[in-house]
Amino acid sequence: MSQQKVNGGFVIFDGVQKSYDGETLVVRDLNLDIGRGEFLTLLGPSGSGKTTCLMMLAGFETATHGEIRLGGKPINNIPPHRRGIGMVFQNYALFPHLTVGENLSFPLEVRDMPKAVREEKVRRALDMVQMGGFASRRPAQLSGGQQQRIALARALVFEPELVLMDEPLGALDKQLREHMQLEIKHLHERLGVTVVYVTHDQSEALTMSDRIAVFNDGVIQQLSLPDDLYERPENAFVAQFIGENNRLLGTVEGIDGNHALVILDDGSKKRALAVNCGDGGSRTTLSIRPERVALGGDGNEANVTEGDVLELIYLGDHVRCRMNVHGNDEFVLKLPNTSGHARLTVGETVKVSWAVEDCRALDL
């Protein structure tokens, strides 16, 4: 598993495990360093362990084994309210009977800050999320997007060094969610606060994060920069979970340096980067991104084949073409919607190709 170096370990998970029943591990032997000022996203499907990790860091769950450190200090036995961590939840968790200003003032009151200091911090936090004129409103008088801005301001109002966000944009519609992704990203860049963000939305993770930890079955499958994660997946799970991906199953015939020669299940041979596959005789998955598949030979002599066009979906900036290639009828090409681009019709057979360097031989 690749792990890009970070600037010191502001948050450290050291051999952390979590089990609810004493038998099944929800999180398995987690070792993770998060740098000060970093935006790290924990990404994965439901039940993969990502939210449990966030809850252990927040103090709402207790690690079964291992140690969690914040700023060099163990926090396993420190209660949530004494960890000094800001939290943003999907359901906003605002107090309905308090005004917006009172909601923001609450975490300052429990820290015994003087009234004048509280008022100034509340004003600054509201301005930060462009909600300066809403201090006297109640949560029920706000839209979902406005409530999420207030929840974000409340997490930041006492100027924590660490903010945890658990699916904070999950309840918003697509357009507002995309707008808020950029707002949170820019806010993070401006404040320099450390953010640990949980989501199952891979496009959200790619948009916002400095690094992404992809979870499955309680284990980090890959920890990388967003572009590395998409361009260079280290196993078949990551390749399938991040973005759209074409899979062709086969058997390794041989390894030549960094390349594998693979016999596909229909008997044809293809060359690929040998990333995570065994020697000759091992089963493997070839992984190719749809946008890396070209119509025609395009100079990719090693990996030229034919496919039958099954479906064409117009998506504005590109046409999604689903084909049958080597027996896989879910093989996809993304054709740019440019004036000079070839037009296809359902039912025709066309030649397609891809570069060896864009094809990765992975595990099953």
Coordinates of C-alpha atoms in Angstrom, one line a residue:
M1 CA 0.0 0.0 0.0
S2 CA 1.5 3.3 -1.0
Q3 CA 1.5 6.1 1.5
Q4 CA 2.7 9.5 0.5
K5 CA 4.9 11.2 3.1
V6 CA 3.1 13.8 5.3
N7 CA 4.5 16.7 7.3
G8 CA 4.7 15.0 10.7
G9 CA 2.1 12.9 12.4
F10 CA -0.4 15.4 13.9
V11 CA -3.0 12.6 14.1
I12 CA -1.6 9.0 14.5
F13 CA -3.5 5.7 14.5
D14 CA -1.0 3.2 15.8
G15 CA -2.1 -0.5 15.4
V16 CA -5.8 0.4 16.1
Q17 CA -8.4 -2.3 16.0
K18 CA -12.1 -2.2 16.7
S19 CA -14.6 -5.0 17.4
Y20 CA -18.1 -4.7 18.7
D21 CA -18.6 -8.4 19.5
G22 CA -15.1 -9.5 20.5
E23 CA -14.8 -11.6 17.3
T24 CA -15.4 -9.6 14.1
L25 CA -12.9 -6.8 13.5
V26 CA -14.6 -3.7 12.0
V27 CA -11.2 -2.0 11.8
R28 CA -8.1 -4.1 11.4
D29 CA -4.6 -3.1 12.6
L30 CA -4.9 0.5 11.3
N31 CA -1.6 2.5 11.1
L32 CA -2.2 6.0 9.7
D33 CA -0.4 9.3 10.0
I34 CA -2.3 12.5 9.2
G35 CA -0.2 15.7 8.7
R36 CA -1.0 19.0 10.4
G37 CA -3.1 21.1 8.0
E38 CA -3.9 18.2 5.7
F39 CA -7.3 17.4 4.2
L40 CA -7.6 13.6 4.4
T41 CA -10.6 11.8 3.2
L42 CA -11.6 8.3 4.4
L43 CA -13.5 6.8 1.4
G44 CA -15.2 3.5 1.1
P45 CA -18.5 1.6 0.8
S46 CA -20.9 1.2 3.7
G47 CA -19.5 -1.1 6.4
S48 CA -15.9 -0.6 5.3
G49 CA -14.8 0.9 8.7
K50 CA -14.3 4.5 7.7
T51 CA -16.9 6.0 9.9
T52 CA -15.8 3.8 12.9
C53 CA -12.3 5.3 12.5
L54 CA -13.8 8.8 12.6
M55 CA -15.9 8.0 15.6
M56 CA -12.8 6.6 17.5
L57 CA -10.9 9.8 16.7
A58 CA -13.8 11.9 17.9
G59 CA -14.1 9.8 21.1
F60 CA -17.6 8.5 20.5
E61 CA -16.2 5.0 20.0
T62 CA -13.3 3.3 21.9
A63 CA -10.5 1.4 20.2
T64 CA -10.4 -2.3 21.1
H65 CA -6.6 -2.3 20.6
G66 CA -3.9 0.2 19.7
E67 CA -3.4 3.9 20.4
I68 CA -4.7 7.1 18.9
R69 CA -2.5 10.2 19.3
L70 CA -3.3 13.9 18.7
G71 CA -0.5 16.4 18.6
G72 CA 1.8 13.7 20.1
K73 CA -0.5 13.0 23.1
P74 CA -2.5 9.7 23.5
I75 CA -6.3 10.5 23.5
N76 CA -7.8 7.0 24.0
N77 CA -9.0 7.8 27.5
I78 CA -9.9 11.5 26.9
P79 CA -13.7 12.2 26.6
P80 CA -15.0 13.8 23.4
H81 CA -15.7 17.2 24.9
R82 CA -12.1 17.5 26.1
R83 CA -10.4 16.6 22.8
G84 CA -10.9 20.1 21.3
I85 CA -12.2 18.7 18.0
G86 CA -14.8 20.3 15.7
M87 CA -17.4 18.0 14.3
V88 CA -19.8 18.4 11.3
F89 CA -22.5 15.7 10.7
Q90 CA -24.8 14.9 7.8
N91 CA -27.9 15.8 9.8
Y92 CA -26.4 19.1 10.9
A93 CA -27.1 18.4 14.7
L94 CA -28.2 22.0 15.3
F95 CA -30.2 22.9 18.4
P96 CA -33.7 23.7 17.0
H97 CA -34.7 25.8 20.0
L98 CA -31.7 28.1 19.7
T99 CA -31.0 30.9 17.2
V100 CA -28.1 30.6 14.8
G101 CA -26.1 32.9 16.9
E102 CA -26.9 30.9 20.1
N103 CA -26.0 27.7 18.3
L104 CA -22.5 29.1 17.4
S105 CA -22.1 30.6 20.9
F106 CA -22.8 27.3 22.7
P107 CA -19.3 25.7 22.2
L108 CA -17.7 29.0 23.3
E109 CA -19.9 29.2 26.5
V110 CA -18.9 25.7 27.5
R111 CA -15.3 26.9 27.2
D112 CA -16.1 29.8 29.5
M113 CA -15.2 32.5 27.0
P114 CA -16.3 36.1 27.9
K115 CA -19.4 37.4 26.2
A116 CA -17.5 40.0 24.1
V117 CA -15.1 37.4 22.8
R118 CA -18.0 35.0 22.0
E119 CA -19.8 37.7 20.0
E120 CA -16.8 38.5 18.0
K121 CA -16.0 34.9 17.3
V122 CA -19.6 34.2 16.3
R123 CA -19.6 37.2 13.9
R124 CA -16.3 36.1 12.3
A125 CA -17.5 32.5 11.9
L126 CA -20.8 33.5 10.3
D127 CA -18.9 35.9 7.9
M128 CA -16.6 33.0 7.0
V129 CA -19.5 30.9 5.7
Q130 CA -21.3 33.9 4.1
M131 CA -24.1 33.8 6.7
G132 CA -23.5 37.1 8.4
G133 CA -27.1 38.3 8.4
F134 CA -28.6 35.1 9.8
A135 CA -27.7 35.2 13.5
S136 CA -31.2 35.8 14.8
R137 CA -32.8 33.0 12.6
R138 CA -33.7 29.6 13.9
P139 CA -32.6 26.4 12.1
A140 CA -36.1 25.6 10.9
Q141 CA -36.1 29.0 9.0
L142 CA -33.1 27.9 6.9
S143 CA -32.6 25.8 3.8
G144 CA -30.6 22.6 4.0
G145 CA -27.6 24.3 2.5
Q146 CA -27.8 27.2 4.9
Q147 CA -28.1 24.8 7.9
Q148 CA -25.0 23.0 6.7
R149 CA -23.1 26.3 6.5
I150 CA -24.1 27.0 10.1
A151 CA -23.1 23.5 11.2
L152 CA -19.7 24.1 9.5
A153 CA -19.4 27.5 11.2
R154 CA -20.2 26.0 14.6
A155 CA -17.4 23.4 14.1
L156 CA -14.9 26.2 13.3
V157 CA -16.1 28.9 15.8
F158 CA -13.8 27.9 18.6
E159 CA -10.8 27.6 16.2
P160 CA -10.0 23.9 16.6
E161 CA -6.9 22.5 15.1
L162 CA -8.8 19.4 13.9
V163 CA -12.2 19.2 12.3
L164 CA -14.0 15.9 11.5
M165 CA -16.7 15.7 8.9
D166 CA -19.0 12.7 8.6
E167 CA -20.8 12.7 5.2
P168 CA -21.6 16.4 5.7
L169 CA -23.1 17.0 2.2
G170 CA -25.0 13.7 1.9
A171 CA -28.4 15.4 2.4
L172 CA -27.9 18.1 -0.2
D173 CA -29.0 18.1 -3.9
K174 CA -26.3 17.5 -6.5
Q175 CA -25.7 21.2 -7.6
L176 CA -25.6 22.5 -4.0
R177 CA -23.4 19.6 -2.9
E178 CA -20.8 20.4 -5.6
H179 CA -20.9 24.1 -4.7
M180 CA -20.4 23.2 -1.0
Q181 CA -17.5 20.9 -1.9
L182 CA -15.6 23.8 -3.3
E183 CA -16.6 26.1 -0.4
I184 CA -15.2 23.6 2.2
K185 CA -12.0 23.1 0.1
H186 CA -11.4 26.9 -0.1
L187 CA -12.2 27.3 3.6
H188 CA -9.6 24.6 4.4
E189 CA -7.0 26.3 2.2
R190 CA -7.7 29.7 3.9
L191 CA -7.7 28.5 7.5
G192 CA -5.0 25.7 7.4
V193 CA -7.0 23.6 9.8
T194 CA -6.6 19.8 9.7
V195 CA -9.7 18.0 8.2
V196 CA -10.6 14.3 8.3
Y197 CA -13.6 13.8 6.0
V198 CA -15.7 10.7 5.6
T199 CA -17.6 10.0 2.4
H200 CA -18.7 7.1 0.1
D201 CA -18.8 9.5 -2.9
Q202 CA -15.6 9.0 -4.8
S203 CA -16.0 12.2 -7.0
E204 CA -16.4 14.2 -3.8
A205 CA -13.2 12.7 -2.4
L206 CA -11.2 13.4 -5.6
T207 CA -12.4 17.0 -5.7
M208 CA -11.6 18.0 -2.1
S209 CA -8.7 15.9 -0.7
D210 CA -5.0 16.3 -0.3
R211 CA -4.9 12.5 0.2
I212 CA -7.5 9.7 0.2
A213 CA -7.5 6.5 2.2
V214 CA -9.7 3.9 0.5
F215 CA -11.2 1.5 3.0
N216 CA -12.7 -1.9 2.5
D217 CA -13.3 -4.7 5.0
G218 CA -11.7 -2.7 7.8
V219 CA -8.4 -2.2 6.0
I220 CA -6.9 0.7 4.0
Q221 CA -6.6 -0.6 0.5
Q222 CA -4.6 2.3 -0.8
L223 CA -3.6 5.7 0.6
S224 CA -2.5 8.1 -2.1
L225 CA -2.9 11.5 -3.7
P226 CA -6.2 11.8 -5.7
D227 CA -4.6 11.6 -9.1
D228 CA -2.4 8.7 -8.1
L229 CA -5.4 6.8 -6.8
Y230 CA -7.3 7.2 -10.1
E231 CA -4.4 6.8 -12.5
R232 CA -2.4 4.1 -10.5
P233 CA -4.8 1.9 -8.5
E234 CA -2.9 -0.8 -6.7
N235 CA -5.6 -3.5 -6.6
A236 CA -8.8 -4.4 -8.3
F237 CA -11.0 -3.1 -5.5
V238 CA -9.6 0.4 -5.8
A239 CA -9.7 0.3 -9.6
Q240 CA -13.4 -0.5 -9.5
F241 CA -14.4 1.8 -6.6
I242 CA -12.6 4.9 -7.9
G243 CA -14.2 6.1 -11.2
E244 CA -15.4 3.9 -14.0
N245 CA -13.2 1.0 -15.0
N246 CA -13.2 -1.7 -17.6
R247 CA -12.3 -5.3 -16.4
L248 CA -11.0 -8.2 -18.5
L249 CA -10.3 -11.5 -16.8
G250 CA -7.4 -13.7 -17.8
T251 CA -4.3 -15.7 -16.8
V252 CA -0.7 -14.5 -16.7
E253 CA 1.4 -16.3 -19.4
G254 CA 4.6 -14.6 -18.4
I255 CA 6.3 -11.5 -16.9
D256 CA 8.8 -9.4 -18.8
G257 CA 10.3 -6.7 -16.6
N258 CA 7.4 -4.4 -15.7
H259 CA 5.0 -5.9 -18.1
A260 CA 2.7 -9.0 -18.1
L261 CA 1.6 -11.0 -21.1
V262 CA -2.0 -12.1 -20.3
I263 CA -4.2 -14.7 -22.0
L264 CA -7.8 -13.5 -21.7
D265 CA -10.6 -16.0 -21.1
D266 CA -11.6 -15.9 -24.8
G267 CA -8.0 -17.0 -25.7
S268 CA -6.7 -13.6 -27.0
K269 CA -3.5 -12.1 -25.7
K270 CA -2.9 -8.7 -24.2
R271 CA 0.1 -6.8 -22.7
A272 CA -0.3 -4.8 -19.5
L273 CA 1.7 -3.2 -16.6
A274 CA 2.4 -5.9 -14.1
V275 CA 1.2 -4.0 -11.0
N276 CA -0.3 -6.6 -8.6
C277 CA -0.4 -10.0 -10.3
G278 CA 1.4 -13.3 -9.8
D279 CA 3.8 -15.2 -12.1
G280 CA 2.8 -17.4 -15.0
G281 CA -0.4 -19.3 -14.4
S282 CA -1.8 -16.8 -12.0
R283 CA -5.3 -15.4 -12.5
T284 CA -5.5 -11.6 -13.0
T285 CA -7.8 -8.7 -13.8
L286 CA -6.8 -6.2 -16.6
S287 CA -8.0 -2.7 -15.7
I288 CA -8.4 0.0 -18.3
R289 CA -10.1 3.4 -17.8
P290 CA -12.9 4.1 -20.4
E291 CA -11.3 7.4 -21.5
R292 CA -8.0 5.6 -22.3
V293 CA -9.7 3.4 -24.9
A294 CA -9.4 4.8 -28.4
L295 CA -11.4 4.1 -31.5
G296 CA -9.2 2.4 -34.2
G297 CA -5.6 1.1 -33.8
D298 CA -4.2 4.5 -32.8
G299 CA -0.7 3.1 -32.7
N300 CA -1.4 0.7 -29.9
E301 CA -0.5 -2.4 -31.8
A302 CA -0.1 -4.6 -28.7
N303 CA -3.7 -4.1 -27.6
V304 CA -5.9 -3.8 -30.7
T305 CA -9.2 -5.6 -30.7
E306 CA -12.8 -5.4 -32.0
G307 CA -16.0 -4.8 -30.1
D308 CA -19.7 -4.7 -30.9
V309 CA -21.5 -1.4 -30.0
L310 CA -24.5 -2.3 -27.7
E311 CA -25.6 1.1 -26.4
L312 CA -24.9 4.8 -26.9
I313 CA -25.8 7.4 -24.2
Y314 CA -25.5 11.1 -25.0
L315 CA -24.1 13.0 -22.0
G316 CA -23.5 16.4 -23.4
D317 CA -19.7 16.7 -23.3
H318 CA -19.2 13.1 -24.3
V319 CA -21.0 10.0 -25.6
R320 CA -20.9 6.9 -23.4
C321 CA -20.5 3.8 -25.6
R322 CA -21.1 0.4 -24.1
M323 CA -19.7 -2.5 -26.0
N324 CA -19.0 -6.2 -26.0
V325 CA -15.3 -6.6 -25.9
H326 CA -13.7 -10.1 -25.3
G327 CA -17.0 -11.3 -23.9
N328 CA -17.5 -8.4 -21.5
D329 CA -20.7 -6.6 -22.5
E330 CA -20.1 -3.9 -19.9
F331 CA -17.0 -2.5 -21.6
V332 CA -17.2 1.3 -21.9
L333 CA -15.6 4.0 -24.1
K334 CA -16.1 7.7 -23.5
L335 CA -16.1 9.5 -26.8
P336 CA -15.6 13.3 -26.7
N337 CA -18.4 15.3 -28.2
T338 CA -16.2 17.1 -30.8
S339 CA -17.2 18.0 -34.3
G340 CA -14.5 15.8 -35.8
H341 CA -15.2 12.7 -33.7
A342 CA -16.5 9.6 -35.3
R343 CA -20.2 8.8 -35.0
L344 CA -21.1 5.2 -34.0
T345 CA -24.3 3.3 -34.4
V346 CA -25.7 0.5 -32.2
G347 CA -25.0 -2.9 -33.7
E348 CA -21.8 -2.1 -35.7
T349 CA -18.5 -3.7 -35.0
V350 CA -15.6 -1.4 -34.5
K351 CA -11.9 -1.6 -33.8
V352 CA -10.7 -0.3 -30.4
S353 CA -7.3 -0.1 -28.7
W354 CA -5.4 1.0 -25.7
A355 CA -1.8 1.6 -24.7
V356 CA 0.1 -1.0 -22.7
E357 CA 0.9 1.7 -20.1
D358 CA -2.8 2.4 -19.6
C359 CA -3.6 -1.2 -18.8
R360 CA -2.9 -2.6 -15.4
A361 CA -2.7 -6.3 -14.4
L362 CA -4.2 -6.5 -10.9
D363 CA -5.5 -9.1 -8.5
L364 CA -9.0 -10.6 -8.9

